[in-house]
Tab-separated table of C-alpha atoms and ligand atoms in Angstrom:
chain	number	residue	atom	x	y	z
F	19	MET	CA	19.266	-14.127	30.074
F	20	ALA	CA	16.833	-12.087	27.733
F	21	ARG	CA	17.804	-11.942	23.869
F	22	THR	CA	19.323	-8.489	22.863
F	23	ALA	CA	18.993	-6.533	19.569
F	24	ASP	CA	19.899	-3.011	18.654
F	25	ALA	CA	16.092	-2.593	17.129
F	26	VAL	CA	13.118	-4.790	17.538
F	27	ILE	CA	10.689	-4.717	14.409
F	28	ILE	CA	7.285	-5.557	15.222
F	29	GLY	CA	5.618	-6.997	11.941
F	30	ALA	CA	7.503	-8.785	8.928
F	31	GLY	CA	5.135	-7.379	6.195
F	32	ILE	CA	6.619	-5.829	3.112
F	33	ILE	CA	7.453	-2.379	4.973
F	34	GLY	CA	8.568	-4.345	8.125
F	35	ALA	CA	10.961	-6.366	5.919
F	36	ALA	CA	12.167	-3.347	4.070
F	37	SER	CA	12.917	-1.567	7.448
F	38	ALA	CA	14.850	-4.502	8.593
F	39	PHE	CA	17.046	-4.721	5.423
F	40	GLU	CA	17.565	-0.639	5.470
F	41	MET	CA	18.565	-0.933	8.920
F	42	ALA	CA	20.863	-4.031	8.908
F	43	LYS	CA	22.622	-2.304	5.986
F	44	LYS	CA	23.454	0.456	8.273
F	45	GLY	CA	24.909	-1.821	10.942
F	46	TYR	CA	21.851	-2.096	13.307
F	47	LYS	CA	21.330	-5.770	14.665
F	48	THR	CA	17.652	-6.071	13.992
F	49	LEU	CA	15.366	-8.805	15.259
F	50	SER	CA	12.102	-8.851	13.259
F	51	ILE	CA	8.991	-10.500	15.225
F	52	ASP	CA	5.838	-11.813	13.445
F	53	LYS	CA	3.075	-13.867	14.955
F	54	ASN	CA	2.707	-15.368	11.456
F	55	PRO	CA	4.775	-18.464	10.377
F	56	ALA	CA	6.691	-16.449	7.671
F	57	ALA	CA	7.303	-13.016	6.179
F	58	GLY	CA	4.595	-11.261	4.312
F	59	TYR	CA	1.666	-13.711	5.453
F	60	GLY	CA	-0.307	-10.774	6.883
F	61	PRO	CA	-2.112	-8.246	4.561
F	62	THR	CA	1.160	-8.028	2.650
F	63	SER	CA	-0.048	-11.364	0.823
F	64	GLY	CA	-3.440	-10.027	0.175
F	65	SER	CA	-2.110	-6.716	-1.431
F	66	CYS	CA	-3.038	-5.903	-5.009
F	67	ALA	CA	0.804	-4.735	-4.948
F	68	ILE	CA	-0.080	-2.025	-7.649
F	69	ILE	CA	3.009	0.156	-8.304
F	70	ARG	CA	1.832	3.483	-9.679
F	71	VAL	CA	2.914	7.074	-9.511
F	72	HIS	CA	-0.166	9.203	-9.456
F	73	TYR	CA	-0.945	10.582	-6.036
F	74	SER	CA	-3.002	13.546	-5.084
F	75	THR	CA	-0.093	15.413	-3.052
F	76	LEU	CA	3.195	16.439	-4.319
F	77	GLU	CA	4.883	14.614	-1.364
F	78	GLY	CA	2.866	11.411	-2.088
F	79	THR	CA	3.781	11.626	-5.743
F	80	ALA	CA	7.641	12.044	-5.168
F	81	PHE	CA	7.567	9.177	-2.721
F	82	ALA	CA	5.974	6.849	-5.151
F	83	TYR	CA	7.944	7.865	-7.980
F	84	GLU	CA	11.004	7.370	-5.886
F	85	GLY	CA	9.622	3.913	-4.968
F	86	TYR	CA	9.159	2.651	-8.614
F	87	PHE	CA	12.906	2.552	-9.125
F	88	TYR	CA	13.451	-0.030	-6.472
F	89	TRP	CA	10.879	-2.507	-8.169
F	90	ARG	CA	12.352	-1.827	-11.604
F	91	GLU	CA	15.835	-2.451	-10.075
F	92	TRP	CA	14.763	-5.237	-7.938
F	93	ALA	CA	17.701	-7.713	-8.135
F	94	GLU	CA	20.200	-4.884	-7.917
F	95	TYR	CA	18.505	-3.333	-4.750
F	96	LEU	CA	18.347	-6.548	-3.018
F	97	ALA	CA	21.881	-7.871	-4.242
F	98	ALA	CA	21.107	-11.143	-2.553
F	99	GLU	CA	20.050	-14.630	-3.391
F	100	ASP	CA	16.672	-16.132	-2.467
F	101	GLU	CA	16.311	-19.813	-2.927
F	102	ARG	CA	12.664	-19.404	-3.768
F	103	GLY	CA	13.631	-16.825	-6.792
F	104	LEU	CA	12.510	-13.159	-7.030
F	105	ALA	CA	9.343	-11.816	-7.287
F	106	GLN	CA	8.653	-9.724	-10.721
F	107	PHE	CA	7.682	-6.448	-11.476
F	108	LYS	CA	5.179	-6.410	-14.522
F	109	GLU	CA	5.711	-2.792	-15.988
F	110	THR	CA	2.184	-2.712	-17.744
F	111	GLY	CA	1.853	1.056	-17.174
F	112	CYS	CA	-1.396	2.558	-15.566
F	113	LEU	CA	-4.369	4.157	-17.274
F	114	VAL	CA	-6.250	6.685	-15.189
F	115	MET	CA	-9.710	7.726	-16.610
F	116	CYS	CA	-10.032	11.521	-16.587
F	117	THR	CA	-13.447	12.382	-15.005
F	118	ALA	CA	-15.046	15.313	-13.129
F	119	GLN	CA	-14.614	13.366	-10.063
F	120	ASN	CA	-10.772	13.762	-10.276
F	121	ASP	CA	-10.968	17.211	-11.716
F	122	PHE	CA	-9.554	15.701	-14.973
F	123	LEU	CA	-6.242	14.761	-13.313
F	124	ARG	CA	-5.412	18.556	-13.162
F	125	SER	CA	-3.438	18.368	-9.823
F	126	HIS	CA	-2.000	14.706	-10.655
F	127	ILE	CA	-0.529	16.217	-14.040
F	128	ALA	CA	0.989	19.372	-12.358
F	129	ASN	CA	2.572	17.021	-9.677
F	130	CYS	CA	4.105	14.960	-12.650
F	131	ASP	CA	5.185	18.051	-14.308
F	132	ALA	CA	6.964	19.279	-11.260
F	133	LEU	CA	8.795	15.859	-10.780
F	134	ASN	CA	9.442	15.060	-14.584
F	135	ILE	CA	7.337	11.930	-14.342
F	136	PRO	CA	6.434	10.736	-17.986
F	137	TYR	CA	2.792	10.543	-19.088
F	138	GLU	CA	0.674	10.393	-22.169
F	139	LEU	CA	-2.826	11.907	-22.626
F	140	TRP	CA	-5.194	9.275	-24.272
F	141	ASP	CA	-8.299	10.060	-25.964
F	142	ALA	CA	-11.206	7.682	-26.167
F	143	ASP	CA	-10.052	5.995	-29.513
F	144	ARG	CA	-6.455	5.321	-27.857
F	145	ILE	CA	-8.135	3.871	-24.832
F	146	THR	CA	-10.229	1.598	-27.005
F	147	GLN	CA	-7.366	0.813	-29.098
F	148	GLN	CA	-5.554	-0.696	-25.988
F	149	MET	CA	-8.623	-1.976	-24.386
F	150	PRO	CA	-11.071	-3.255	-27.076
F	151	ILE	CA	-13.289	-4.877	-24.346
F	152	TYR	CA	-13.995	-1.442	-22.766
F	153	ASP	CA	-17.402	0.422	-23.314
F	154	LEU	CA	-16.895	4.127	-22.136
F	155	LYS	CA	-20.435	5.096	-21.231
F	156	SER	CA	-20.534	6.715	-17.931
F	157	PHE	CA	-21.999	5.540	-15.019
F	158	TRP	CA	-21.297	8.117	-12.320
F	159	PRO	CA	-22.406	8.142	-9.643
F	160	PRO	CA	-21.335	4.589	-8.288
F	161	LYS	CA	-24.230	2.719	-6.832
F	162	ARG	CA	-25.143	-0.312	-4.928
F	163	LEU	CA	-26.217	-3.463	-6.642
F	164	ASP	CA	-29.831	-3.202	-5.076
F	165	ASP	CA	-30.175	0.407	-6.255
F	166	ASP	CA	-32.805	0.608	-9.079
F	167	GLY	CA	-30.439	2.656	-11.020
F	168	PHE	CA	-27.529	0.398	-11.151
F	169	GLY	CA	-26.121	-0.338	-14.551
F	170	GLU	CA	-27.958	2.465	-16.078
F	171	ALA	CA	-25.490	4.605	-18.117
F	172	GLY	CA	-26.088	8.545	-17.994
F	173	GLY	CA	-25.830	10.436	-21.468
F	174	GLU	CA	-22.028	11.204	-20.911
F	175	ARG	CA	-19.093	9.229	-21.843
F	176	VAL	CA	-15.497	8.869	-20.547
F	177	LYS	CA	-13.587	11.016	-23.200
F	178	SER	CA	-9.940	10.709	-22.045
F	179	GLY	CA	-7.413	9.432	-19.780
F	180	VAL	CA	-3.898	9.766	-18.533
F	181	PHE	CA	-1.357	6.710	-19.254
F	182	PHE	CA	1.489	6.744	-16.966
F	183	PRO	CA	4.205	4.287	-18.153
F	184	THR	CA	6.266	3.826	-15.001
F	185	ALA	CA	3.583	1.760	-13.374
F	186	GLY	CA	2.582	-1.873	-13.134
F	187	TYR	CA	2.407	-4.494	-10.354
F	188	VAL	CA	4.391	-7.075	-8.412
F	189	ASN	CA	3.311	-10.708	-9.291
F	190	ASP	CA	3.863	-12.066	-6.088
F	191	PRO	CA	3.737	-9.639	-2.884
F	192	GLN	CA	4.613	-12.612	-0.490
F	193	LEU	CA	7.649	-13.661	-2.228
F	194	SER	CA	8.835	-10.124	-2.509
F	195	THR	CA	8.806	-9.945	1.246
F	196	HIS	CA	10.684	-13.156	1.281
F	197	ASN	CA	13.181	-11.623	-0.685
F	198	LEU	CA	13.558	-8.708	1.481
F	199	GLN	CA	13.918	-11.052	4.431
F	200	ARG	CA	16.794	-13.072	2.828
F	201	ALA	CA	18.516	-9.691	1.747
F	202	ALA	CA	18.345	-8.515	5.138
F	203	GLU	CA	19.629	-11.930	6.825
F	204	ALA	CA	22.595	-11.491	4.335
F	205	HIS	CA	23.464	-8.341	6.366
F	206	GLY	CA	22.885	-9.944	9.607
F	207	ALA	CA	19.272	-9.317	10.480
F	208	GLU	CA	17.246	-11.948	12.458
F	209	PHE	CA	13.566	-13.064	12.034
F	210	LEU	CA	11.535	-14.822	14.565
F	211	PHE	CA	8.148	-16.061	13.761
F	212	LYS	CA	5.031	-17.660	15.248
F	213	GLN	CA	5.748	-15.333	18.286
F	214	ARG	CA	3.455	-12.496	19.275
F	215	VAL	CA	4.428	-9.382	21.007
F	216	SER	CA	2.237	-8.869	24.157
F	217	GLU	CA	3.966	-6.165	26.005
F	218	ILE	CA	6.194	-3.001	25.339
F	219	LEU	CA	8.899	-2.778	28.047
F	220	LYS	CA	9.999	0.555	29.385
F	221	GLU	CA	12.756	1.617	31.635
F	222	GLY	CA	13.893	5.200	32.663
F	223	GLY	CA	11.197	6.846	30.596
F	224	ARG	CA	12.178	5.359	27.309
F	225	VAL	CA	11.350	1.950	25.667
F	226	SER	CA	13.490	-1.089	26.547
F	227	GLY	CA	12.407	-3.882	24.462
F	228	VAL	CA	9.231	-6.228	24.258
F	229	ARG	CA	7.715	-9.195	26.197
F	230	LEU	CA	6.399	-12.085	23.981
F	231	ALA	CA	3.201	-13.910	24.541
F	232	ASP	CA	5.380	-16.892	25.931
F	233	GLY	CA	6.766	-14.487	28.571
F	234	SER	CA	10.199	-14.132	27.235
F	235	GLU	CA	11.962	-10.659	26.891
F	236	ILE	CA	13.825	-9.212	24.309
F	237	HIS	CA	15.698	-6.114	25.141
F	238	ALA	CA	16.522	-3.446	22.713
F	239	PRO	CA	16.936	0.332	22.876
F	240	VAL	CA	14.591	0.924	19.822
F	241	VAL	CA	11.360	-0.863	19.053
F	242	ILE	CA	9.294	-0.104	15.796
F	243	ASN	CA	5.648	-0.757	15.167
F	244	VAL	CA	5.200	-2.139	11.623
F	245	ALA	CA	2.097	-4.196	12.796
F	246	GLY	CA	-0.197	-3.281	9.990
F	247	PRO	CA	-4.159	-3.482	11.145
F	248	ALA	CA	-2.925	-4.130	14.682
F	249	SER	CA	-0.784	-0.998	14.912
F	250	ALA	CA	-3.250	0.694	17.097
F	251	LYS	CA	-3.033	-2.047	19.498
F	252	ILE	CA	0.667	-2.132	19.436
F	253	ASN	CA	0.555	1.687	20.117
F	254	ALA	CA	-1.818	1.162	22.898
F	255	LEU	CA	0.604	-1.344	24.614
F	256	ALA	CA	3.143	1.187	24.253
F	257	GLY	CA	0.876	3.943	25.854
F	258	VAL	CA	1.796	6.320	22.979
F	259	LEU	CA	-1.842	7.189	21.565
F	260	GLU	CA	-2.519	10.490	23.551
F	261	ASP	CA	-0.423	12.716	21.625
F	262	MET	CA	-1.259	11.613	18.157
F	263	THR	CA	-3.749	13.781	16.241
F	264	ILE	CA	-3.733	11.098	13.376
F	265	THR	CA	-4.977	7.446	14.237
F	266	THR	CA	-5.133	4.171	12.655
F	267	ARG	CA	-8.212	1.716	12.359
F	268	ALA	CA	-8.483	-1.802	10.498
F	269	LEU	CA	-10.628	-1.623	7.527
F	270	ARG	CA	-12.146	-4.895	5.563
F	271	GLN	CA	-11.731	-4.915	1.879
F	272	GLU	CA	-12.770	-7.501	-0.688
F	273	VAL	CA	-10.928	-7.754	-4.000
F	274	VAL	CA	-12.518	-9.542	-7.123
F	275	HIS	CA	-10.677	-11.906	-9.532
F	276	VAL	CA	-12.752	-12.710	-12.595
F	277	PRO	CA	-11.734	-14.353	-15.908
F	278	SER	CA	-10.775	-12.059	-18.931
F	279	PRO	CA	-13.728	-12.089	-21.441
F	280	ALA	CA	-13.099	-14.660	-24.312
F	281	GLY	CA	-10.828	-13.386	-27.099
F	282	PHE	CA	-8.939	-10.844	-24.931
F	283	ASP	CA	-5.776	-11.725	-23.010
F	284	PHE	CA	-5.877	-9.471	-20.060
F	285	GLU	CA	-2.700	-10.944	-18.570
F	286	LYS	CA	-0.745	-10.221	-21.552
F	287	GLN	CA	-2.467	-7.026	-23.032
F	288	GLY	CA	-4.091	-5.639	-19.993
F	289	LEU	CA	-2.638	-2.924	-17.661
F	290	VAL	CA	-3.679	-1.284	-14.522
F	291	VAL	CA	-6.498	1.071	-14.855
F	292	SER	CA	-7.841	3.539	-12.304
F	293	ASP	CA	-11.626	4.368	-13.131
F	294	SER	CA	-13.248	6.876	-10.870
F	295	ASP	CA	-16.298	6.694	-13.168
F	296	ILE	CA	-17.296	3.160	-11.767
F	297	SER	CA	-14.949	3.605	-8.671
F	298	CYS	CA	-12.895	0.498	-9.523
F	299	TYR	CA	-9.454	0.007	-10.243
F	300	CYS	CA	-7.972	-3.145	-12.106
F	301	ARG	CA	-5.070	-4.842	-12.920
F	302	PRO	CA	-3.777	-8.461	-14.776
F	303	GLU	CA	-3.828	-11.253	-12.558
F	304	GLY	CA	-2.309	-14.668	-13.197
F	305	GLY	CA	-4.391	-17.267	-15.389
F	306	ASN	CA	-5.830	-14.581	-17.617
F	307	HIS	CA	-7.934	-13.265	-14.782
F	308	ILE	CA	-8.639	-9.555	-14.083
F	309	LEU	CA	-8.181	-8.237	-10.684
F	310	VAL	CA	-10.871	-5.749	-9.395
F	311	GLY	CA	-10.565	-3.504	-6.409
F	312	SER	CA	-12.614	-0.667	-5.042
F	313	GLU	CA	-12.110	3.011	-5.012
F	314	ASP	CA	-14.288	3.255	-1.933
F	315	PRO	CA	-17.251	5.270	-3.219
F	316	GLU	CA	-19.308	6.878	-0.515
F	317	CYS	CA	-22.458	4.635	-1.019
F	318	ASP	CA	-20.156	1.799	0.115
F	319	PRO	CA	-20.375	1.419	3.910
F	320	LYS	CA	-16.947	1.405	5.722
F	321	ASP	CA	-16.515	-1.930	7.465
F	322	TRP	CA	-14.166	-1.244	10.445
F	323	VAL	CA	-13.142	-4.205	12.231
F	324	ASP	CA	-10.936	-5.977	14.803
F	325	ASP	CA	-7.904	-7.075	13.190
F	326	GLU	CA	-8.293	-10.644	14.427
F	327	ASP	CA	-11.873	-11.201	14.471
F	328	TYR	CA	-13.514	-10.349	11.321
F	329	ASP	CA	-15.482	-12.007	8.315
F	330	ARG	CA	-13.018	-13.520	6.067
F	331	GLU	CA	-15.825	-14.725	3.446
F	332	PHE	CA	-17.006	-12.817	0.506
F	333	THR	CA	-20.128	-10.773	0.946
F	334	ASP	CA	-22.317	-8.738	-1.671
F	335	GLN	CA	-19.511	-6.498	-1.656
F	336	TRP	CA	-17.782	-8.800	-4.036
F	337	THR	CA	-20.819	-9.006	-6.341
F	338	THR	CA	-21.346	-5.226	-6.431
F	339	GLN	CA	-17.572	-4.629	-7.462
F	340	ALA	CA	-17.825	-7.321	-10.094
F	341	TYR	CA	-20.897	-5.813	-11.758
F	342	ARG	CA	-19.551	-2.368	-11.257
F	343	TYR	CA	-16.534	-3.482	-13.509
F	344	ALA	CA	-18.905	-5.325	-15.769
F	345	GLN	CA	-20.535	-1.989	-16.714
F	346	ARG	CA	-17.141	-1.144	-18.356
F	347	VAL	CA	-16.641	-4.565	-19.814
F	348	PRO	CA	-20.157	-5.846	-20.985
F	349	GLU	CA	-18.747	-9.198	-21.945
F	350	LEU	CA	-17.233	-9.965	-18.619
F	351	GLY	CA	-18.393	-13.369	-17.393
F	352	ILE	CA	-18.882	-13.160	-13.344
F	353	PRO	CA	-18.694	-16.855	-12.164
F	354	SER	CA	-20.922	-17.971	-9.435
F	355	ARG	CA	-17.711	-19.294	-7.463
F	356	LYS	CA	-16.111	-16.113	-6.212
F	357	ARG	CA	-12.460	-15.744	-6.250
F	358	GLY	CA	-10.352	-13.126	-4.848
F	359	VAL	CA	-9.023	-11.992	-1.503
F	360	VAL	CA	-10.559	-10.619	1.872
F	361	ASP	CA	-8.036	-8.695	3.851
F	362	LEU	CA	-7.554	-5.368	5.869
F	363	TYR	CA	-6.195	-1.860	5.354
F	364	ASP	CA	-4.533	-0.098	8.266
F	365	VAL	CA	-6.429	3.392	7.581
F	366	THR	CA	-5.672	6.823	8.825
F	367	GLU	CA	-8.083	9.844	8.768
F	368	ASP	CA	-6.400	11.192	5.647
F	369	TRP	CA	-5.376	8.096	4.134
F	370	ILE	CA	-1.628	9.031	4.193
F	371	PRO	CA	0.637	6.716	6.415
F	372	ILE	CA	2.426	7.733	9.672
F	373	TYR	CA	6.179	7.298	9.339
F	374	ASP	CA	7.413	8.929	12.814
F	375	ARG	CA	8.575	8.737	16.222
F	376	SER	CA	6.248	8.459	19.197
F	377	ALA	CA	5.833	10.074	22.426
F	378	LEU	CA	7.961	7.368	24.044
F	379	ASP	CA	11.786	7.861	23.441
F	380	GLY	CA	12.942	4.868	21.045
F	381	PHE	CA	9.569	3.933	20.149
F	382	TYR	CA	8.792	4.560	16.331
F	383	MET	CA	5.878	3.628	13.704
F	384	ALA	CA	5.545	2.976	10.211
F	385	ILE	CA	1.881	2.455	10.195
F	386	GLY	CA	-1.501	3.612	8.738
F	387	THR	CA	-0.540	2.412	5.229
F	388	SER	CA	-4.138	2.957	3.810
F	389	GLY	CA	-4.002	0.343	1.212
F	390	ASN	CA	-1.504	2.109	-0.797
F	391	GLN	CA	1.941	1.548	0.483
F	392	PHE	CA	3.361	-1.532	-0.728
F	393	LYS	CA	5.052	0.315	-3.660
F	394	ASN	CA	6.817	2.376	-1.147
F	395	ALA	CA	8.219	-0.203	1.158
F	396	PRO	CA	11.801	0.046	0.114
F	397	ILE	CA	11.806	3.859	0.431
F	398	ALA	CA	9.903	3.837	3.475
F	399	GLY	CA	12.451	1.448	5.031
F	400	LYS	CA	14.926	3.988	4.228
F	401	LEU	CA	13.102	6.799	5.633
F	402	MET	CA	12.625	4.948	8.910
F	403	THR	CA	16.485	4.164	9.247
F	404	ALA	CA	17.107	7.661	8.606
F	405	LEU	CA	14.560	9.057	10.900
F	406	ILE	CA	15.723	6.718	13.716
F	407	ASP	CA	19.291	7.772	13.089
F	408	TYR	CA	18.069	11.301	13.562
F	409	CYS	CA	16.202	10.945	16.499
F	410	GLU	CA	18.600	8.680	18.395
F	411	ALA	CA	21.263	11.463	17.654
F	412	GLY	CA	19.247	13.673	19.792
F	413	ASN	CA	17.306	15.774	17.266
F	414	ASP	CA	13.520	16.826	17.956
F	415	GLN	CA	11.629	15.381	14.905
F	416	ASP	CA	8.438	17.064	16.232
F	417	SER	CA	9.865	20.716	16.062
F	418	THR	CA	12.388	20.279	13.105
F	419	PRO	CA	11.443	17.174	11.093
F	420	LEU	CA	14.396	15.437	9.164
F	421	ALA	CA	14.756	16.717	5.575
F	422	PHE	CA	14.958	13.285	3.551
F	423	ARG	CA	16.740	13.067	0.411
F	424	LEU	CA	14.857	10.614	-2.115
F	425	PRO	CA	18.258	9.090	-3.860
F	426	PHE	CA	16.953	8.160	-7.170
F	427	ILE	CA	14.927	11.258	-7.870
F	428	ASP	CA	17.398	13.460	-6.059
F	429	ARG	CA	14.799	15.633	-4.092
F	430	ASP	CA	14.299	16.363	-0.571
F	431	ILE	CA	11.104	15.652	1.424
F	432	ASP	CA	9.956	16.962	4.570
F	433	THR	CA	9.152	14.217	6.886
F	434	GLY	CA	6.827	15.977	8.930
F	435	PHE	CA	4.387	15.272	6.193
F	436	TYR	CA	4.044	11.909	7.751
F	437	SER	CA	3.820	13.173	11.342
F	438	ARG	CA	1.485	11.622	13.919
F	439	LYS	CA	0.685	15.168	15.032
F	440	ARG	CA	-0.002	16.624	11.664
F	441	GLU	CA	-3.362	18.195	10.713
F	442	ILE	CA	-5.527	16.054	8.471
F	443	ASN	CA	-4.377	16.736	4.967
F	444	GLN	CA	-7.028	17.948	3.054
F	445	GLU	CA	-5.396	17.626	-0.451
F	446	SER	CA	-5.587	13.776	0.047
F	447	SER	CA	-8.404	11.854	-2.115
F	448	PHE	CA	-9.677	10.493	1.214
F	449	SER	CA	-9.417	6.980	-0.468
F	450	VAL	CA	-6.972	4.032	-1.311
F	451	LEU	CA	-5.707	6.497	-3.829
F	452	GLY	CA	-3.981	8.426	-1.262
Y	27	LIG	C1	-6.425	-6.028	-0.296
Y	27	LIG	C2	-5.163	-5.130	-0.356
Y	27	LIG	C3	-4.887	-4.476	-1.372
Y	27	LIG	C4	-3.593	-3.630	-1.626
Y	27	LIG	N1	-3.245	-3.042	-2.703
Y	27	LIG	C5	-2.116	-2.455	-2.747
Y	27	LIG	C6	-1.601	-1.819	-3.812
Y	27	LIG	O1	-2.234	-2.335	-5.020
Y	27	LIG	N2	-0.605	-1.008	-3.835
Y	27	LIG	C7	-0.006	-0.635	-2.730
Y	27	LIG	O2	0.999	0.057	-2.837
Y	27	LIG	N3	-0.469	-1.084	-1.563
Y	27	LIG	C8	-1.553	-1.831	-1.537
Y	27	LIG	N4	-2.049	-2.282	-0.230
Y	27	LIG	C9	-1.542	-1.816	1.061
Y	27	LIG	C10	0.059	-2.733	1.297
Y	27	LIG	O3	-0.382	-4.096	0.941
Y	27	LIG	C11	0.226	-2.599	2.981
Y	27	LIG	O4	0.613	-1.015	2.991
Y	27	LIG	C12	1.492	-3.228	3.193
Y	27	LIG	O5	1.396	-4.526	2.688
Y	27	LIG	C13	1.661	-3.135	4.635
Y	27	LIG	O6	2.854	-3.785	4.965
Y	27	LIG	P1	3.382	-3.805	6.472
Y	27	LIG	O7	4.883	-4.137	6.451
Y	27	LIG	O8	2.768	-2.746	7.310
Y	27	LIG	O9	2.827	-5.153	7.009
Y	27	LIG	P2	1.510	-6.189	6.956
Y	27	LIG	O10	1.339	-6.838	5.886
Y	27	LIG	O11	0.144	-5.152	7.365
Y	27	LIG	O12	1.615	-6.974	8.299
Y	27	LIG	C14	1.747	-6.616	9.502
Y	27	LIG	C15	2.386	-7.937	10.344
Y	27	LIG	O13	2.436	-7.472	11.612
Y	27	LIG	C16	2.159	-8.600	12.213
Y	27	LIG	N5	1.750	-8.548	13.777
Y	27	LIG	C17	0.683	-7.704	14.119
Y	27	LIG	N6	0.520	-7.798	15.451
Y	27	LIG	C18	1.733	-8.544	15.912
Y	27	LIG	C19	2.120	-8.826	17.307
Y	27	LIG	N7	1.149	-8.372	18.378
Y	27	LIG	N8	3.029	-9.724	17.321
Y	27	LIG	C20	3.868	-10.221	16.325
Y	27	LIG	N9	3.276	-9.642	15.123
Y	27	LIG	C21	2.516	-8.894	14.867
Y	27	LIG	C22	1.360	-9.602	11.536
Y	27	LIG	O14	1.181	-10.687	11.748
Y	27	LIG	C23	1.660	-9.007	10.009
Y	27	LIG	O15	2.392	-9.925	9.467
Y	27	LIG	C24	-3.227	-3.032	-0.332
Y	27	LIG	C25	-3.543	-3.694	0.959
Y	27	LIG	C26	-4.590	-4.583	1.013
Y	27	LIG	C27	-5.025	-5.351	2.172
C-alpha cells in the first residue's frame, strides 16, 4: 500500500517548512520530503537570514514588510514548543548607503512612504557616529582584486544613508526552520528525511504523487516544488518547464566572515548595512565577527552550477569580497584562514521568486528565491496555501490571479506578480537585493 497525503512538499528549507506549517493549520495532511537528514540543512542553513524591508518594487516591499512582523512575533506566530529552543531575531536595523547607483534610494523611499514603513535619513556624521570604523570615501565602481585600480578611492564620498529600523537578522536560520517543523508537526504535518524524490507521478492529466529513489510511492492530489536550487530539475521531472517565461538556475555564492577590528564590538554595536558603493552588504555575526556578502557587481562573473556538483571551497571571490569591505573599514584584519559560507541561490531572470501553479494541475512551485526570500518564508507559506486553495477550488490563477491579503499590513497584493508566466520585471535591481 502506497503512503498517502493531501499534499507532498518537496524540500524542507525555510519556505518548505513554513508552507507545511501554514497548510497544516488549514487542515491539509502534509508530508514534507527532503533528501537531507534534517529541516533547513540545504541553502537555508547557509543563509545570511537578513530581514529587511527595502526592495525595488512596491509589491516586494509590501511582502517584506509583512514578513518582518512574523520574525518580530516569532514565538506567538509558532505557538509551539521546540526542544532546541527558538531562533532569535536581532533587530539591529538596516542602513542603506545612498549612491548614484541606487538613485539615492528615491524609489525605495517612495515605496516606504506608500506603505508607512518607518525610516530615518542619516548624514555622514550620523553614519560615522554609529559606525566609527567606517571611512566614507567612494570606491565606485567595484573592481576585481587583480584590477590595477583596486582600492583607489575616487574624489567623492558617500554623503548619506537611509536607516530602516524594522530590520535585522535571524541568528540561526537552520534552527528557525526546525522551529517551523515542530510547529507544523503540532498540527499533524509529517516530515520524511534522507529520501530523494526521483519521479513526479501523474494520472488523468494531473499530478498524483511522487516516487522516491528507493522505489516507494506517495500518493497525493497536490505536490509542491520547494526544492531550492534543484527546482528546475524537479520542474523537469514534472514536465512543466514549457509554459514558463521565467526560469530558475543555481548560482554559487561565497559569504565572508571576518573578525571585527580591535576596539569595536560589531556583534553588539554593528547593524545590517547595504553599501552599493563597494557592492557589499554586511551584518553582525557570532563571536564578534562581521559577515560580508556580495551585491553582485557586473565585474564578478556569475558562477552558474549544478546544484549537486559544485566547488564547495572558497576561491579568490572570498578574498575580493573581504578586501572590498576593507575599503570601507581600513582597520579590518583579514585572516589567512578563510571562514564563511559557500552555498547556492536559486535565481530567476529578474531575481523575483515564482510563487505559482504550473501547467500540470495539482503541481505548484515556490522557487527562484534569488537569495532574498528567507525573510518572507512565513508569508510565502500563507500565500502558497491560499493560492492552492484558490486553484483547487477551480479558479484560473493564470487569467485571474488571486488577490491575496497581507494580514499584518492589511493590504492586498496581486499574486500575478509572482507568476511563472510574467514578463521580466524591469523594476527589479537584478541582484540579490530583489
Ligand atoms: C548564501 C546565502 C545567503 C542568503 N541570504 C539571505 C538573506 O540575508 N535574507 C534572505 O531573505 N534570504 C537570503 N537567502 C535566501 C534564502 O536563504 C532562501 O530563499 C531560502 O533559504 C530558500 O528556502 P527553501 O525553503 O526554498 O529551501 P532551500 O533551503 O533552498 O532547500 C531546498 C531543499 O530541497 C531539498 N531537495 C532538493 N531536491 C530534492 C529532491 N529531489 N528530493 C528531496 N529533497 C530535495 C534540499 O535537500 C533542500 O533541503 C540567502 C541564500 C543563500 C544561499
